[in-house]
mmCIF file of C-alpha atoms in Angstrom:
data_model
loop_
_atom_site.group_PDB
_atom_site.id
_atom_site.type_symbol
_atom_site.label_atom_id
_atom_site.label_comp_id
_atom_site.label_asym_id
_atom_site.label_seq_id
_atom_site.Cartn_x
_atom_site.Cartn_y
_atom_site.Cartn_z
ATOM 1 C CA ASP G 45 -9.498 -12.168 28.319
ATOM 2 C CA THR G 46 -5.836 -13.000 27.763
ATOM 3 C CA GLY G 47 -5.360 -11.120 24.483
ATOM 4 C CA VAL G 48 -3.553 -7.844 23.816
ATOM 5 C CA SER G 49 -5.452 -4.880 25.221
ATOM 6 C CA GLN G 50 -5.151 -1.204 24.369
ATOM 7 C CA ASP G 51 -6.470 1.854 26.124
ATOM 8 C CA PRO G 52 -8.176 4.087 25.191
ATOM 9 C CA ARG G 53 -9.962 2.702 22.160
ATOM 10 C CA HIS G 54 -10.709 6.188 20.848
ATOM 11 C CA LYS G 55 -9.074 9.538 21.502
ATOM 12 C CA ILE G 56 -10.074 12.928 20.108
ATOM 13 C CA THR G 57 -7.716 15.790 20.791
ATOM 14 C CA LYS G 58 -6.949 19.278 19.590
ATOM 15 C CA ARG G 59 -3.841 20.050 17.605
ATOM 16 C CA GLY G 60 -0.912 20.821 19.877
ATOM 17 C CA GLN G 61 -2.064 18.679 22.793
ATOM 18 C CA ASN G 62 -0.134 15.680 24.131
ATOM 19 C CA VAL G 63 -1.671 12.208 24.149
ATOM 20 C CA THR G 64 -0.595 8.908 25.693
ATOM 21 C CA PHE G 65 -1.742 5.410 24.777
ATOM 22 C CA ARG G 66 -1.277 2.211 26.721
ATOM 23 C CA CYS G 67 -0.780 -1.373 25.562
ATOM 24 C CA ASP G 68 -0.939 -4.478 27.736
ATOM 25 C CA PRO G 69 0.572 -7.453 25.899
ATOM 26 C CA ILE G 70 -0.148 -11.140 26.414
ATOM 27 C CA SER G 71 1.521 -11.865 29.743
ATOM 28 C CA GLU G 72 4.217 -14.328 28.681
ATOM 29 C CA HIS G 73 5.219 -12.349 25.580
ATOM 30 C CA ASN G 74 8.547 -10.566 25.865
ATOM 31 C CA ARG G 75 8.365 -8.700 22.560
ATOM 32 C CA LEU G 76 6.032 -5.739 22.007
ATOM 33 C CA TYR G 77 5.502 -3.817 18.771
ATOM 34 C CA TRP G 78 3.794 -0.527 17.887
ATOM 35 C CA TYR G 79 2.351 0.027 14.402
ATOM 36 C CA ARG G 80 0.354 2.881 12.882
ATOM 37 C CA GLN G 81 -2.359 2.507 10.255
ATOM 38 C CA THR G 82 -3.652 5.470 8.278
ATOM 39 C CA LEU G 83 -6.615 5.463 5.920
ATOM 40 C CA GLY G 84 -6.038 3.311 2.851
ATOM 41 C CA GLN G 85 -2.719 1.977 4.109
ATOM 42 C CA GLY G 86 -1.587 -1.170 5.832
ATOM 43 C CA PRO G 87 -0.098 -1.067 9.316
ATOM 44 C CA GLU G 88 3.353 0.563 9.357
ATOM 45 C CA PHE G 89 5.989 -0.318 11.924
ATOM 46 C CA LEU G 90 6.904 2.351 14.486
ATOM 47 C CA THR G 91 9.027 0.682 17.165
ATOM 48 C CA TYR G 92 9.484 -2.504 19.161
ATOM 49 C CA PHE G 93 10.733 -3.696 22.526
ATOM 50 C CA GLN G 94 12.255 -6.892 23.751
ATOM 51 C CA ASN G 95 11.518 -6.917 27.457
ATOM 52 C CA GLU G 96 12.239 -3.316 28.539
ATOM 53 C CA ALA G 97 14.805 -2.592 25.808
ATOM 54 C CA GLN G 98 13.690 -0.578 22.793
ATOM 55 C CA LEU G 99 15.472 -2.387 19.950
ATOM 56 C CA GLU G 100 14.393 -0.542 16.830
ATOM 57 C CA LYS G 101 12.678 2.688 15.839
ATOM 58 C CA SER G 102 11.305 3.447 12.383
ATOM 59 C CA ARG G 103 11.981 6.728 10.586
ATOM 60 C CA LEU G 104 8.229 7.343 11.025
ATOM 61 C CA LEU G 105 8.847 7.855 14.737
ATOM 62 C CA SER G 106 9.580 11.577 14.839
ATOM 63 C CA ASP G 107 11.025 13.384 17.871
ATOM 64 C CA ARG G 108 7.477 14.087 19.033
ATOM 65 C CA PHE G 109 6.885 10.388 19.600
ATOM 66 C CA SER G 110 8.255 8.448 22.559
ATOM 67 C CA ALA G 111 7.591 4.906 23.688
ATOM 68 C CA GLU G 112 8.452 3.165 26.919
ATOM 69 C CA ARG G 113 8.155 -0.266 28.435
ATOM 70 C CA PRO G 114 9.566 0.355 31.888
ATOM 71 C CA LYS G 115 9.183 -3.054 33.508
ATOM 72 C CA GLY G 116 9.025 -5.173 30.406
ATOM 73 C CA SER G 117 5.276 -5.587 30.739
ATOM 74 C CA PHE G 118 2.897 -2.849 29.528
ATOM 75 C CA SER G 119 4.018 -0.118 27.150
ATOM 76 C CA THR G 120 3.052 3.509 26.582
ATOM 77 C CA LEU G 121 3.254 5.554 23.397
ATOM 78 C CA GLU G 122 3.218 9.327 23.845
ATOM 79 C CA ILE G 123 2.752 11.880 21.096
ATOM 80 C CA GLN G 124 3.668 15.450 21.997
ATOM 81 C CA ARG G 125 2.291 18.528 20.225
ATOM 82 C CA THR G 126 -0.078 16.474 18.096
ATOM 83 C CA GLU G 127 -0.608 17.399 14.436
ATOM 84 C CA GLN G 128 -3.521 16.555 12.160
ATOM 85 C CA GLY G 129 -1.238 14.136 10.293
ATOM 86 C CA ASP G 130 -0.981 12.057 13.469
ATOM 87 C CA SER G 131 -4.624 10.991 13.050
ATOM 88 C CA ALA G 132 -4.483 7.222 12.621
ATOM 89 C CA MET G 133 -5.142 3.858 14.247
ATOM 90 C CA TYR G 134 -2.291 2.960 16.596
ATOM 91 C CA LEU G 135 -1.898 -0.802 16.884
ATOM 92 C CA CYS G 136 0.052 -2.762 19.459
ATOM 93 C CA ALA G 137 1.163 -6.362 18.980
ATOM 94 C CA SER G 138 3.069 -8.838 21.121
ATOM 95 C CA SER G 139 4.922 -12.086 20.569
ATOM 96 C CA ARG G 140 7.231 -14.569 22.200
ATOM 97 C CA THR G 141 10.832 -14.810 21.082
ATOM 98 C CA SER G 142 12.442 -18.094 20.156
ATOM 99 C CA GLY G 143 15.395 -18.282 17.862
ATOM 100 C CA GLY G 144 15.067 -19.546 14.342
ATOM 101 C CA ALA G 145 11.307 -19.841 14.175
ATOM 102 C CA TYR G 146 8.483 -17.479 13.367
ATOM 103 C CA ASN G 147 6.802 -16.088 16.458
ATOM 104 C CA GLU G 148 3.245 -15.022 15.756
ATOM 105 C CA GLN G 149 2.392 -11.424 16.506
ATOM 106 C CA PHE G 150 -0.976 -10.986 18.196
ATOM 107 C CA PHE G 151 -2.583 -7.605 17.668
ATOM 108 C CA GLY G 152 -4.696 -5.548 20.013
ATOM 109 C CA PRO G 153 -7.874 -3.739 18.902
ATOM 110 C CA GLY G 154 -6.026 -0.454 18.377
ATOM 111 C CA THR G 155 -6.458 3.123 19.567
ATOM 112 C CA ARG G 156 -8.036 5.441 17.028
ATOM 113 C CA LEU G 157 -6.625 8.961 17.338
ATOM 114 C CA THR G 158 -8.369 11.949 15.780
ATOM 115 C CA VAL G 159 -6.552 15.288 15.895
ATOM 116 C CA LEU G 160 -8.821 18.272 15.239
ATOM 117 C CA ASP H 117 9.098 2.453 -1.658
ATOM 118 C CA GLN H 118 6.531 -0.240 -0.904
ATOM 119 C CA GLN H 119 8.264 -3.562 -0.278
ATOM 120 C CA VAL H 120 4.942 -5.437 -0.162
ATOM 121 C CA LYS H 121 2.310 -4.534 -2.731
ATOM 122 C CA GLN H 122 -1.335 -5.423 -3.033
ATOM 123 C CA ASN H 123 -2.428 -3.857 -6.290
ATOM 124 C CA SER H 124 -6.157 -4.597 -6.020
ATOM 125 C CA PRO H 125 -7.818 -2.328 -3.456
ATOM 126 C CA SER H 126 -11.062 -4.287 -3.645
ATOM 127 C CA LEU H 127 -12.566 -7.556 -4.863
ATOM 128 C CA SER H 128 -16.177 -8.739 -5.080
ATOM 129 C CA VAL H 129 -17.001 -12.433 -5.274
ATOM 130 C CA GLN H 130 -20.235 -14.393 -5.167
ATOM 131 C CA GLU H 131 -20.848 -16.697 -2.247
ATOM 132 C CA GLY H 132 -19.583 -20.204 -2.964
ATOM 133 C CA ARG H 133 -17.074 -19.120 -5.597
ATOM 134 C CA ILE H 134 -13.299 -18.819 -5.252
ATOM 135 C CA SER H 135 -11.678 -15.617 -3.993
ATOM 136 C CA ILE H 136 -8.093 -14.994 -5.124
ATOM 137 C CA LEU H 137 -6.123 -12.220 -3.456
ATOM 138 C CA ASN H 138 -2.707 -11.328 -4.805
ATOM 139 C CA CYS H 139 0.451 -9.879 -3.302
ATOM 140 C CA ASP H 140 3.865 -8.984 -4.709
ATOM 141 C CA TYR H 141 7.057 -8.208 -2.836
ATOM 142 C CA THR H 142 10.351 -6.657 -3.800
ATOM 143 C CA ASN H 143 12.721 -7.709 -0.991
ATOM 144 C CA SER H 144 14.137 -11.130 -1.877
ATOM 145 C CA MET H 145 15.452 -11.459 1.695
ATOM 146 C CA PHE H 146 11.945 -11.987 3.107
ATOM 147 C CA ASP H 147 11.692 -15.576 4.315
ATOM 148 C CA TYR H 148 8.199 -15.717 5.820
ATOM 149 C CA PHE H 149 4.869 -14.474 4.526
ATOM 150 C CA LEU H 150 1.509 -14.076 6.200
ATOM 151 C CA TRP H 151 -2.058 -13.090 5.510
ATOM 152 C CA TYR H 152 -4.027 -11.147 8.098
ATOM 153 C CA LYS H 153 -7.738 -10.428 8.104
ATOM 154 C CA LYS H 154 -9.144 -7.223 9.543
ATOM 155 C CA TYR H 155 -12.670 -6.233 10.434
ATOM 156 C CA PRO H 156 -13.569 -2.575 11.112
ATOM 157 C CA ALA H 157 -12.681 -1.354 14.626
ATOM 158 C CA GLU H 158 -10.624 -4.488 15.337
ATOM 159 C CA GLY H 159 -6.941 -5.313 15.112
ATOM 160 C CA PRO H 160 -5.641 -7.612 12.371
ATOM 161 C CA THR H 161 -6.022 -11.326 13.060
ATOM 162 C CA PHE H 162 -3.662 -13.939 11.684
ATOM 163 C CA LEU H 163 -5.114 -16.138 8.959
ATOM 164 C CA ILE H 164 -2.433 -18.273 7.323
ATOM 165 C CA SER H 165 1.310 -18.174 6.663
ATOM 166 C CA ILE H 166 3.991 -19.750 4.513
ATOM 167 C CA SER H 167 7.722 -20.145 4.831
ATOM 168 C CA SER H 168 9.916 -19.329 1.857
ATOM 169 C CA ILE H 169 11.033 -22.965 1.696
ATOM 170 C CA LYS H 170 7.511 -24.022 0.707
ATOM 171 C CA ASP H 171 5.329 -23.180 -2.252
ATOM 172 C CA LYS H 172 1.921 -24.021 -0.792
ATOM 173 C CA ASN H 173 0.217 -24.123 2.573
ATOM 174 C CA GLU H 174 -3.376 -25.144 3.121
ATOM 175 C CA ASP H 175 -5.678 -24.673 6.104
ATOM 176 C CA GLY H 176 -9.299 -25.587 5.548
ATOM 177 C CA ARG H 177 -10.844 -23.228 3.006
ATOM 178 C CA PHE H 178 -7.669 -21.125 2.840
ATOM 179 C CA THR H 179 -4.608 -21.870 0.705
ATOM 180 C CA VAL H 180 -1.574 -19.671 0.231
ATOM 181 C CA PHE H 181 0.688 -20.126 -2.792
ATOM 182 C CA LEU H 182 4.215 -18.724 -3.014
ATOM 183 C CA ASN H 183 6.161 -18.200 -6.235
ATOM 184 C CA LYS H 184 9.615 -17.083 -5.126
ATOM 185 C CA SER H 185 11.010 -16.547 -8.595
ATOM 186 C CA ALA H 186 8.173 -14.134 -9.367
ATOM 187 C CA LYS H 187 8.169 -12.694 -5.829
ATOM 188 C CA HIS H 188 4.437 -13.291 -5.740
ATOM 189 C CA LEU H 189 2.019 -14.902 -3.352
ATOM 190 C CA SER H 190 -1.704 -15.440 -3.458
ATOM 191 C CA LEU H 191 -4.453 -16.380 -1.048
ATOM 192 C CA HIS H 192 -7.261 -18.621 -2.286
ATOM 193 C CA ILE H 193 -10.507 -18.905 -0.355
ATOM 194 C CA VAL H 194 -12.786 -21.743 -1.466
ATOM 195 C CA PRO H 195 -15.726 -21.616 -1.089
ATOM 196 C CA SER H 196 -16.130 -17.958 -0.221
ATOM 197 C CA GLN H 197 -18.634 -17.126 2.508
ATOM 198 C CA PRO H 198 -20.275 -13.796 3.448
ATOM 199 C CA GLY H 199 -18.387 -13.871 6.776
ATOM 200 C CA ASP H 200 -15.129 -13.681 4.799
ATOM 201 C CA SER H 201 -15.949 -10.076 3.875
ATOM 202 C CA ALA H 202 -13.107 -8.044 5.411
ATOM 203 C CA VAL H 203 -9.847 -6.333 4.519
ATOM 204 C CA TYR H 204 -7.013 -8.785 3.873
ATOM 205 C CA PHE H 205 -3.408 -7.746 4.413
ATOM 206 C CA CYS H 206 -0.361 -9.504 3.041
ATOM 207 C CA ALA H 207 2.720 -9.204 5.266
ATOM 208 C CA ALA H 208 6.338 -10.343 5.176
ATOM 209 C CA LEU H 209 9.323 -10.493 7.482
ATOM 210 C CA LEU H 210 12.793 -11.930 7.985
ATOM 211 C CA VAL H 211 12.611 -14.753 10.530
ATOM 212 C CA ASP H 212 16.284 -15.651 10.214
ATOM 213 C CA SER H 213 17.228 -12.123 11.259
ATOM 214 C CA GLY H 214 15.426 -12.561 14.554
ATOM 215 C CA ASN H 215 11.832 -11.953 13.568
ATOM 216 C CA THR H 216 11.968 -8.452 12.150
ATOM 217 C CA PRO H 217 8.827 -6.298 12.349
ATOM 218 C CA LEU H 218 6.117 -7.122 9.826
ATOM 219 C CA VAL H 219 5.996 -5.243 6.527
ATOM 220 C CA PHE H 220 2.407 -4.960 5.326
ATOM 221 C CA GLY H 221 0.767 -4.283 1.990
ATOM 222 C CA LYS H 222 -2.048 -1.738 1.696
ATOM 223 C CA GLY H 223 -4.753 -4.371 1.857
ATOM 224 C CA THR H 224 -7.534 -5.696 -0.367
ATOM 225 C CA ARG H 225 -11.162 -5.288 0.679
ATOM 226 C CA LEU H 226 -13.034 -8.508 -0.084
ATOM 227 C CA SER H 227 -16.812 -8.432 -0.402
ATOM 228 C CA VAL H 228 -18.569 -11.783 -0.635
ATOM 229 C CA ILE H 229 -22.054 -11.330 -2.020
ATOM 230 C CA ALA H 230 -24.770 -13.743 -0.948
#
């Protein structure tokens, strides 16, 4: 399967614990995005990388959230001291980059986080 | 403030009839618009898109119409099939600014009744 993969698919944790999610993009894609989707909402942008550089972070990304893409391939999203409001589907997407044209973002299946 | 709005949370249509899903946006800088389809427990999958220089794009049973002056786009599905039942998200971005992240609406749940 050459699509975007995410691990784990489901995570249940207690409030205050740290969690880490992984995303493996399509191999030739140099751009990687993280989005969050809560109940009744569309996906909301969190952050994105071009290769290993983190280019933009949304105001939704509080200090408890950190994302990395150390070698420009897979990425991790860590949430420290989880809160019940962090319960959501965390979606990863990847795309190529070519100037002046739209580059389709391909989404992974998501990681559903439940904070008890 | 929501830059992309889908004001109908749900829509029910009979099989074989037309489904029309609507979307409004507020940011006149958006230059590319997309529709994504999402099934439960899966990520969104791309359906159809349109550049701001066009007013219509067609792909099989799916047609997207763009009215820039009204800042409105719509997705038409003809004929509707039970397998089209899913949540549909409208999204927009700025391609000319280097493919900014997607801005999504809240989605419309389409139910196609056999």
